[in-house]
Amino acid sequence: MENNIIIRLENKEEWKQVENLTREAFWNKYHPGCSEHYILHKFRKRSDFVKELDYVVEKDGEVIAHIMYCNSKIQCDNGDFVSVMTFGPVSVLPKYQGKGYGSKLIKFTMGKAKKLVVVH
């Protein structure tokens, strides 16, 4: 890991900043405008939001990337439910996209997520 990179938990005081980062990361990417920042805003209030996996990448004192996780369920063909954990959006400021910061964030947090998953 680069010396000027810190992967750390997001602070509640940074929520607005990270929502703006997410908007910038996805603006006009897949369709006009975007909604990922609004999804992030709404999910933080949900009980299935995993605050222990709400991470940012800080580079030279600037927050440049973010990831969030939620507890989810998948319904099997037999009607049973399986607990899983999902992540996303993974947001990286446009000028840092394609440079591996999102991948580093995913790999780092997936290791932590594995420790939190409850297998039924």
PDB file of N, CA, C and O in Angstrom, residues 32-86:
ATOM      1  N   PRO A  32     -27.901   9.627 -18.007  1.00  0.00           N
ATOM      2  CA  PRO A  32     -27.850  11.032 -17.572  1.00  0.00           C
ATOM      3  C   PRO A  32     -28.105  11.165 -16.071  1.00  0.00           C
ATOM      4  O   PRO A  32     -29.011  10.538 -15.521  1.00  0.00           O
ATOM      5  N   GLY A  33     -27.270  11.949 -15.398  1.00  0.00           N
ATOM      6  CA  GLY A  33     -27.382  12.127 -13.958  1.00  0.00           C
ATOM      7  C   GLY A  33     -26.917  10.892 -13.219  1.00  0.00           C
ATOM      8  O   GLY A  33     -26.109  10.110 -13.729  1.00  0.00           O
ATOM      9  N   CYS A  34     -27.428  10.675 -12.006  1.00  0.00           N
ATOM     10  CA  CYS A  34     -27.136   9.464 -11.236  1.00  0.00           C
ATOM     11  C   CYS A  34     -28.009   9.452  -9.987  1.00  0.00           C
ATOM     12  O   CYS A  34     -28.593  10.475  -9.609  1.00  0.00           O
ATOM     13  N   SER A  35     -28.085   8.294  -9.355  1.00  0.00           N
ATOM     14  CA  SER A  35     -28.859   8.171  -8.118  1.00  0.00           C
ATOM     15  C   SER A  35     -28.065   7.485  -7.006  1.00  0.00           C
ATOM     16  O   SER A  35     -28.566   7.331  -5.894  1.00  0.00           O
ATOM     17  N   GLU A  36     -26.842   7.099  -7.271  1.00  0.00           N
ATOM     18  CA  GLU A  36     -26.046   6.353  -6.294  1.00  0.00           C
ATOM     19  C   GLU A  36     -25.840   7.136  -4.997  1.00  0.00           C
ATOM     20  O   GLU A  36     -25.849   6.553  -3.909  1.00  0.00           O
ATOM     21  N   HIS A  37     -25.650   8.431  -5.082  1.00  0.00           N
ATOM     22  CA  HIS A  37     -25.459   9.235  -3.873  1.00  0.00           C
ATOM     23  C   HIS A  37     -26.729   9.255  -3.022  1.00  0.00           C
ATOM     24  O   HIS A  37     -26.658   9.241  -1.794  1.00  0.00           O
ATOM     25  N   TYR A  38     -27.886   9.245  -3.662  1.00  0.00           N
ATOM     26  CA  TYR A  38     -29.155   9.226  -2.928  1.00  0.00           C
ATOM     27  C   TYR A  38     -29.371   7.855  -2.264  1.00  0.00           C
ATOM     28  O   TYR A  38     -29.817   7.773  -1.127  1.00  0.00           O
ATOM     29  N   ILE A  39     -29.003   6.794  -2.985  1.00  0.00           N
ATOM     30  CA  ILE A  39     -29.084   5.443  -2.416  1.00  0.00           C
ATOM     31  C   ILE A  39     -28.212   5.359  -1.169  1.00  0.00           C
ATOM     32  O   ILE A  39     -28.645   4.871  -0.123  1.00  0.00           O
ATOM     33  N   LEU A  40     -26.995   5.859  -1.256  1.00  0.00           N
ATOM     34  CA  LEU A  40     -26.086   5.886  -0.107  1.00  0.00           C
ATOM     35  C   LEU A  40     -26.724   6.651   1.053  1.00  0.00           C
ATOM     36  O   LEU A  40     -26.737   6.177   2.194  1.00  0.00           O
ATOM     37  N   HIS A  41     -27.271   7.820   0.768  1.00  0.00           N
ATOM     38  CA  HIS A  41     -27.917   8.645   1.786  1.00  0.00           C
ATOM     39  C   HIS A  41     -29.035   7.878   2.497  1.00  0.00           C
ATOM     40  O   HIS A  41     -29.123   7.888   3.726  1.00  0.00           O
ATOM     41  N   LYS A  42     -29.875   7.200   1.741  1.00  0.00           N
ATOM     42  CA  LYS A  42     -31.014   6.474   2.308  1.00  0.00           C
ATOM     43  C   LYS A  42     -30.576   5.210   3.064  1.00  0.00           C
ATOM     44  O   LYS A  42     -31.120   4.902   4.114  1.00  0.00           O
ATOM     45  N   PHE A  43     -29.595   4.487   2.537  1.00  0.00           N
ATOM     46  CA  PHE A  43     -29.185   3.225   3.162  1.00  0.00           C
ATOM     47  C   PHE A  43     -28.537   3.432   4.523  1.00  0.00           C
ATOM     48  O   PHE A  43     -28.623   2.565   5.384  1.00  0.00           O
ATOM     49  N   ARG A  44     -27.891   4.556   4.736  1.00  0.00           N
ATOM     50  CA  ARG A  44     -27.243   4.791   6.033  1.00  0.00           C
ATOM     51  C   ARG A  44     -28.245   4.786   7.182  1.00  0.00           C
ATOM     52  O   ARG A  44     -27.869   4.585   8.320  1.00  0.00           O
ATOM     53  N   LYS A  45     -29.497   5.013   6.902  1.00  0.00           N
ATOM     54  CA  LYS A  45     -30.541   5.066   7.931  1.00  0.00           C
ATOM     55  C   LYS A  45     -31.202   3.707   8.155  1.00  0.00           C
ATOM     56  O   LYS A  45     -32.025   3.565   9.048  1.00  0.00           O
ATOM     57  N   ARG A  46     -30.850   2.727   7.353  1.00  0.00           N
ATOM     58  CA  ARG A  46     -31.492   1.416   7.431  1.00  0.00           C
ATOM     59  C   ARG A  46     -30.794   0.518   8.457  1.00  0.00           C
ATOM     60  O   ARG A  46     -29.588   0.626   8.674  1.00  0.00           O
ATOM     61  N   SER A  47     -31.563  -0.400   9.024  1.00  0.00           N
ATOM     62  CA  SER A  47     -30.999  -1.318  10.019  1.00  0.00           C
ATOM     63  C   SER A  47     -30.034  -2.327   9.388  1.00  0.00           C
ATOM     64  O   SER A  47     -29.176  -2.880  10.083  1.00  0.00           O
ATOM     65  N   ASP A  48     -30.147  -2.577   8.089  1.00  0.00           N
ATOM     66  CA  ASP A  48     -29.256  -3.535   7.432  1.00  0.00           C
ATOM     67  C   ASP A  48     -27.944  -2.915   6.944  1.00  0.00           C
ATOM     68  O   ASP A  48     -27.072  -3.613   6.450  1.00  0.00           O
ATOM     69  N   PHE A  49     -27.782  -1.615   7.098  1.00  0.00           N
ATOM     70  CA  PHE A  49     -26.531  -0.927   6.791  1.00  0.00           C
ATOM     71  C   PHE A  49     -25.471  -1.402   7.786  1.00  0.00           C
ATOM     72  O   PHE A  49     -25.711  -1.463   8.990  1.00  0.00           O
ATOM     73  N   VAL A  50     -24.298  -1.771   7.306  1.00  0.00           N
ATOM     74  CA  VAL A  50     -23.224  -2.289   8.165  1.00  0.00           C
ATOM     75  C   VAL A  50     -22.203  -1.169   8.392  1.00  0.00           C
ATOM     76  O   VAL A  50     -21.290  -0.979   7.584  1.00  0.00           O
ATOM     77  N   LYS A  51     -22.388  -0.434   9.480  1.00  0.00           N
ATOM     78  CA  LYS A  51     -21.515   0.716   9.741  1.00  0.00           C
ATOM     79  C   LYS A  51     -20.064   0.305   9.961  1.00  0.00           C
ATOM     80  O   LYS A  51     -19.148   1.089   9.721  1.00  0.00           O
ATOM     81  N   GLU A  52     -19.848  -0.957  10.380  1.00  0.00           N
ATOM     82  CA  GLU A  52     -18.475  -1.443  10.592  1.00  0.00           C
ATOM     83  C   GLU A  52     -17.718  -1.639   9.285  1.00  0.00           C
ATOM     84  O   GLU A  52     -16.511  -1.884   9.295  1.00  0.00           O
ATOM     85  N   LEU A  53     -18.414  -1.513   8.151  1.00  0.00           N
ATOM     86  CA  LEU A  53     -17.781  -1.678   6.837  1.00  0.00           C
ATOM     87  C   LEU A  53     -17.997  -0.446   5.954  1.00  0.00           C
ATOM     88  O   LEU A  53     -18.003  -0.540   4.733  1.00  0.00           O
ATOM     89  N   ASP A  54     -18.173   0.688   6.570  1.00  0.00           N
ATOM     90  CA  ASP A  54     -18.373   1.961   5.865  1.00  0.00           C
ATOM     91  C   ASP A  54     -17.011   2.657   5.780  1.00  0.00           C
ATOM     92  O   ASP A  54     -16.645   3.438   6.652  1.00  0.00           O
ATOM     93  N   TYR A  55     -16.259   2.340   4.739  1.00  0.00           N
ATOM     94  CA  TYR A  55     -14.856   2.749   4.635  1.00  0.00           C
ATOM     95  C   TYR A  55     -14.604   3.778   3.543  1.00  0.00           C
ATOM     96  O   TYR A  55     -15.327   3.835   2.537  1.00  0.00           O
ATOM     97  N   VAL A  56     -13.550   4.565   3.765  1.00  0.00           N
ATOM     98  CA  VAL A  56     -13.073   5.523   2.763  1.00  0.00           C
ATOM     99  C   VAL A  56     -11.590   5.298   2.510  1.00  0.00           C
ATOM    100  O   VAL A  56     -10.888   4.698   3.330  1.00  0.00           O
ATOM    101  N   VAL A  57     -11.144   5.794   1.363  1.00  0.00           N
ATOM    102  CA  VAL A  57      -9.721   5.888   1.064  1.00  0.00           C
ATOM    103  C   VAL A  57      -9.363   7.361   1.138  1.00  0.00           C
ATOM    104  O   VAL A  57     -10.018   8.200   0.515  1.00  0.00           O
ATOM    105  N   GLU A  58      -8.336   7.648   1.906  1.00  0.00           N
ATOM    106  CA  GLU A  58      -7.832   9.010   2.026  1.00  0.00           C
ATOM    107  C   GLU A  58      -6.447   9.056   1.392  1.00  0.00           C
ATOM    108  O   GLU A  58      -5.593   8.216   1.692  1.00  0.00           O
ATOM    109  N   LYS A  59      -6.249  10.004   0.495  1.00  0.00           N
ATOM    110  CA  LYS A  59      -4.959  10.171  -0.173  1.00  0.00           C
ATOM    111  C   LYS A  59      -4.498  11.606   0.046  1.00  0.00           C
ATOM    112  O   LYS A  59      -5.210  12.542  -0.315  1.00  0.00           O
ATOM    113  N   ASP A  60      -3.343  11.759   0.654  1.00  0.00           N
ATOM    114  CA  ASP A  60      -2.804  13.092   0.929  1.00  0.00           C
ATOM    115  C   ASP A  60      -3.820  13.986   1.623  1.00  0.00           C
ATOM    116  O   ASP A  60      -3.959  15.170   1.295  1.00  0.00           O
ATOM    117  N   GLY A  61      -4.582  13.413   2.556  1.00  0.00           N
ATOM    118  CA  GLY A  61      -5.540  14.183   3.331  1.00  0.00           C
ATOM    119  C   GLY A  61      -6.893  14.397   2.674  1.00  0.00           C
ATOM    120  O   GLY A  61      -7.784  14.989   3.275  1.00  0.00           O
ATOM    121  N   GLU A  62      -7.090  13.893   1.458  1.00  0.00           N
ATOM    122  CA  GLU A  62      -8.357  14.050   0.739  1.00  0.00           C
ATOM    123  C   GLU A  62      -9.067  12.699   0.642  1.00  0.00           C
ATOM    124  O   GLU A  62      -8.449  11.690   0.296  1.00  0.00           O
ATOM    125  N   VAL A  63     -10.365  12.674   0.947  1.00  0.00           N
ATOM    126  CA  VAL A  63     -11.151  11.454   0.784  1.00  0.00           C
ATOM    127  C   VAL A  63     -11.435  11.293  -0.709  1.00  0.00           C
ATOM    128  O   VAL A  63     -12.044  12.162  -1.336  1.00  0.00           O
ATOM    129  N   ILE A  64     -10.944  10.176  -1.288  1.00  0.00           N
ATOM    130  CA  ILE A  64     -11.060   9.984  -2.738  1.00  0.00           C
ATOM    131  C   ILE A  64     -11.917   8.783  -3.130  1.00  0.00           C
ATOM    132  O   ILE A  64     -12.243   8.631  -4.314  1.00  0.00           O
ATOM    133  N   ALA A  65     -12.279   7.939  -2.153  1.00  0.00           N
ATOM    134  CA  ALA A  65     -13.056   6.743  -2.485  1.00  0.00           C
ATOM    135  C   ALA A  65     -13.869   6.309  -1.266  1.00  0.00           C
ATOM    136  O   ALA A  65     -13.534   6.637  -0.125  1.00  0.00           O
ATOM    137  N   HIS A  66     -14.926   5.529  -1.540  1.00  0.00           N
ATOM    138  CA  HIS A  66     -15.825   5.076  -0.482  1.00  0.00           C
ATOM    139  C   HIS A  66     -16.472   3.752  -0.880  1.00  0.00           C
ATOM    140  O   HIS A  66     -16.678   3.476  -2.063  1.00  0.00           O
ATOM    141  N   ILE A  67     -16.806   2.950   0.141  1.00  0.00           N
ATOM    142  CA  ILE A  67     -17.560   1.716  -0.063  1.00  0.00           C
ATOM    143  C   ILE A  67     -18.502   1.539   1.122  1.00  0.00           C
ATOM    144  O   ILE A  67     -18.187   1.963   2.232  1.00  0.00           O
ATOM    145  N   MET A  68     -19.667   0.955   0.869  1.00  0.00           N
ATOM    146  CA  MET A  68     -20.603   0.614   1.940  1.00  0.00           C
ATOM    147  C   MET A  68     -21.092  -0.810   1.744  1.00  0.00           C
ATOM    148  O   MET A  68     -21.059  -1.333   0.632  1.00  0.00           O
ATOM    149  N   TYR A  69     -21.513  -1.433   2.837  1.00  0.00           N
ATOM    150  CA  TYR A  69     -22.034  -2.801   2.824  1.00  0.00           C
ATOM    151  C   TYR A  69     -23.399  -2.836   3.502  1.00  0.00           C
ATOM    152  O   TYR A  69     -23.683  -2.031   4.393  1.00  0.00           O
ATOM    153  N   CYS A  70     -24.216  -3.811   3.097  1.00  0.00           N
ATOM    154  CA  CYS A  70     -25.519  -4.056   3.718  1.00  0.00           C
ATOM    155  C   CYS A  70     -25.719  -5.548   3.904  1.00  0.00           C
ATOM    156  O   CYS A  70     -25.247  -6.344   3.097  1.00  0.00           O
ATOM    157  N   ASN A  71     -26.413  -5.891   4.965  1.00  0.00           N
ATOM    158  CA  ASN A  71     -26.854  -7.267   5.136  1.00  0.00           C
ATOM    159  C   ASN A  71     -28.046  -7.479   4.213  1.00  0.00           C
ATOM    160  O   ASN A  71     -28.913  -6.609   4.098  1.00  0.00           O
ATOM    161  N   SER A  72     -28.079  -8.611   3.543  1.00  0.00           N
ATOM    162  CA  SER A  72     -29.135  -8.910   2.574  1.00  0.00           C
ATOM    163  C   SER A  72     -29.541 -10.368   2.709  1.00  0.00           C
ATOM    164  O   SER A  72     -28.920 -11.134   3.443  1.00  0.00           O
ATOM    165  N   LYS A  73     -30.571 -10.733   1.970  1.00  0.00           N
ATOM    166  CA  LYS A  73     -31.008 -12.128   1.914  1.00  0.00           C
ATOM    167  C   LYS A  73     -31.307 -12.494   0.476  1.00  0.00           C
ATOM    168  O   LYS A  73     -31.800 -11.681  -0.290  1.00  0.00           O
ATOM    169  N   ILE A  74     -31.018 -13.731   0.143  1.00  0.00           N
ATOM    170  CA  ILE A  74     -31.356 -14.289  -1.160  1.00  0.00           C
ATOM    171  C   ILE A  74     -32.372 -15.394  -0.915  1.00  0.00           C
ATOM    172  O   ILE A  74     -32.172 -16.242  -0.044  1.00  0.00           O
ATOM    173  N   GLN A  75     -33.455 -15.358  -1.698  1.00  0.00           N
ATOM    174  CA  GLN A  75     -34.450 -16.418  -1.568  1.00  0.00           C
ATOM    175  C   GLN A  75     -34.116 -17.532  -2.551  1.00  0.00           C
ATOM    176  O   GLN A  75     -33.977 -17.309  -3.754  1.00  0.00           O
ATOM    177  N   CYS A  76     -33.968 -18.733  -2.017  1.00  0.00           N
ATOM    178  CA  CYS A  76     -33.640 -19.911  -2.827  1.00  0.00           C
ATOM    179  C   CYS A  76     -34.890 -20.418  -3.540  1.00  0.00           C
ATOM    180  O   CYS A  76     -36.017 -20.066  -3.189  1.00  0.00           O
ATOM    181  N   ASP A  77     -34.680 -21.282  -4.519  1.00  0.00           N
ATOM    182  CA  ASP A  77     -35.792 -21.873  -5.268  1.00  0.00           C
ATOM    183  C   ASP A  77     -36.761 -22.624  -4.359  1.00  0.00           C
ATOM    184  O   ASP A  77     -37.958 -22.672  -4.639  1.00  0.00           O
ATOM    185  N   ASN A  78     -36.253 -23.191  -3.263  1.00  0.00           N
ATOM    186  CA  ASN A  78     -37.120 -23.937  -2.346  1.00  0.00           C
ATOM    187  C   ASN A  78     -37.828 -23.029  -1.335  1.00  0.00           C
ATOM    188  O   ASN A  78     -38.534 -23.512  -0.462  1.00  0.00           O
ATOM    189  N   GLY A  79     -37.624 -21.717  -1.442  1.00  0.00           N
ATOM    190  CA  GLY A  79     -38.289 -20.771  -0.551  1.00  0.00           C
ATOM    191  C   GLY A  79     -37.469 -20.364   0.658  1.00  0.00           C
ATOM    192  O   GLY A  79     -37.811 -19.403   1.344  1.00  0.00           O
ATOM    193  N   ASP A  80     -36.393 -21.090   0.940  1.00  0.00           N
ATOM    194  CA  ASP A  80     -35.520 -20.732   2.057  1.00  0.00           C
ATOM    195  C   ASP A  80     -34.779 -19.433   1.748  1.00  0.00           C
ATOM    196  O   ASP A  80     -34.598 -19.072   0.579  1.00  0.00           O
ATOM    197  N   PHE A  81     -34.343 -18.772   2.798  1.00  0.00           N
ATOM    198  CA  PHE A  81     -33.550 -17.557   2.643  1.00  0.00           C
ATOM    199  C   PHE A  81     -32.133 -17.811   3.120  1.00  0.00           C
ATOM    200  O   PHE A  81     -31.915 -18.501   4.111  1.00  0.00           O
ATOM    201  N   VAL A  82     -31.167 -17.232   2.420  1.00  0.00           N
ATOM    202  CA  VAL A  82     -29.758 -17.317   2.783  1.00  0.00           C
ATOM    203  C   VAL A  82     -29.279 -15.895   3.061  1.00  0.00           C
ATOM    204  O   VAL A  82     -29.488 -14.996   2.237  1.00  0.00           O
ATOM    205  N   SER A  83     -28.673 -15.700   4.226  1.00  0.00           N
ATOM    206  CA  SER A  83     -28.122 -14.391   4.563  1.00  0.00           C
ATOM    207  C   SER A  83     -26.823 -14.158   3.809  1.00  0.00           C
ATOM    208  O   SER A  83     -25.969 -15.045   3.745  1.00  0.00           O
ATOM    209  N   VAL A  84     -26.694 -12.983   3.238  1.00  0.00           N
ATOM    210  CA  VAL A  84     -25.482 -12.588   2.525  1.00  0.00           C
ATOM    211  C   VAL A  84     -25.170 -11.138   2.881  1.00  0.00           C
ATOM    212  O   VAL A  84     -25.982 -10.453   3.492  1.00  0.00           O
ATOM    213  N   MET A  85     -24.002 -10.710   2.477  1.00  0.00           N
ATOM    214  CA  MET A  85     -23.635  -9.310   2.638  1.00  0.00           C
ATOM    215  C   MET A  85     -23.303  -8.773   1.252  1.00  0.00           C
ATOM    216  O   MET A  85     -22.578  -9.418   0.489  1.00  0.00           O
ATOM    217  N   THR A  86     -23.854  -7.621   0.922  1.00  0.00           N
ATOM    218  CA  THR A  86     -23.597  -7.013  -0.381  1.00  0.00           C
ATOM    219  C   THR A  86     -22.851  -5.698  -0.181  1.00  0.00           C
ATOM    220  O   THR A  86     -22.929  -5.086   0.887  1.00  0.00           O
TER     221      THR A  86
END
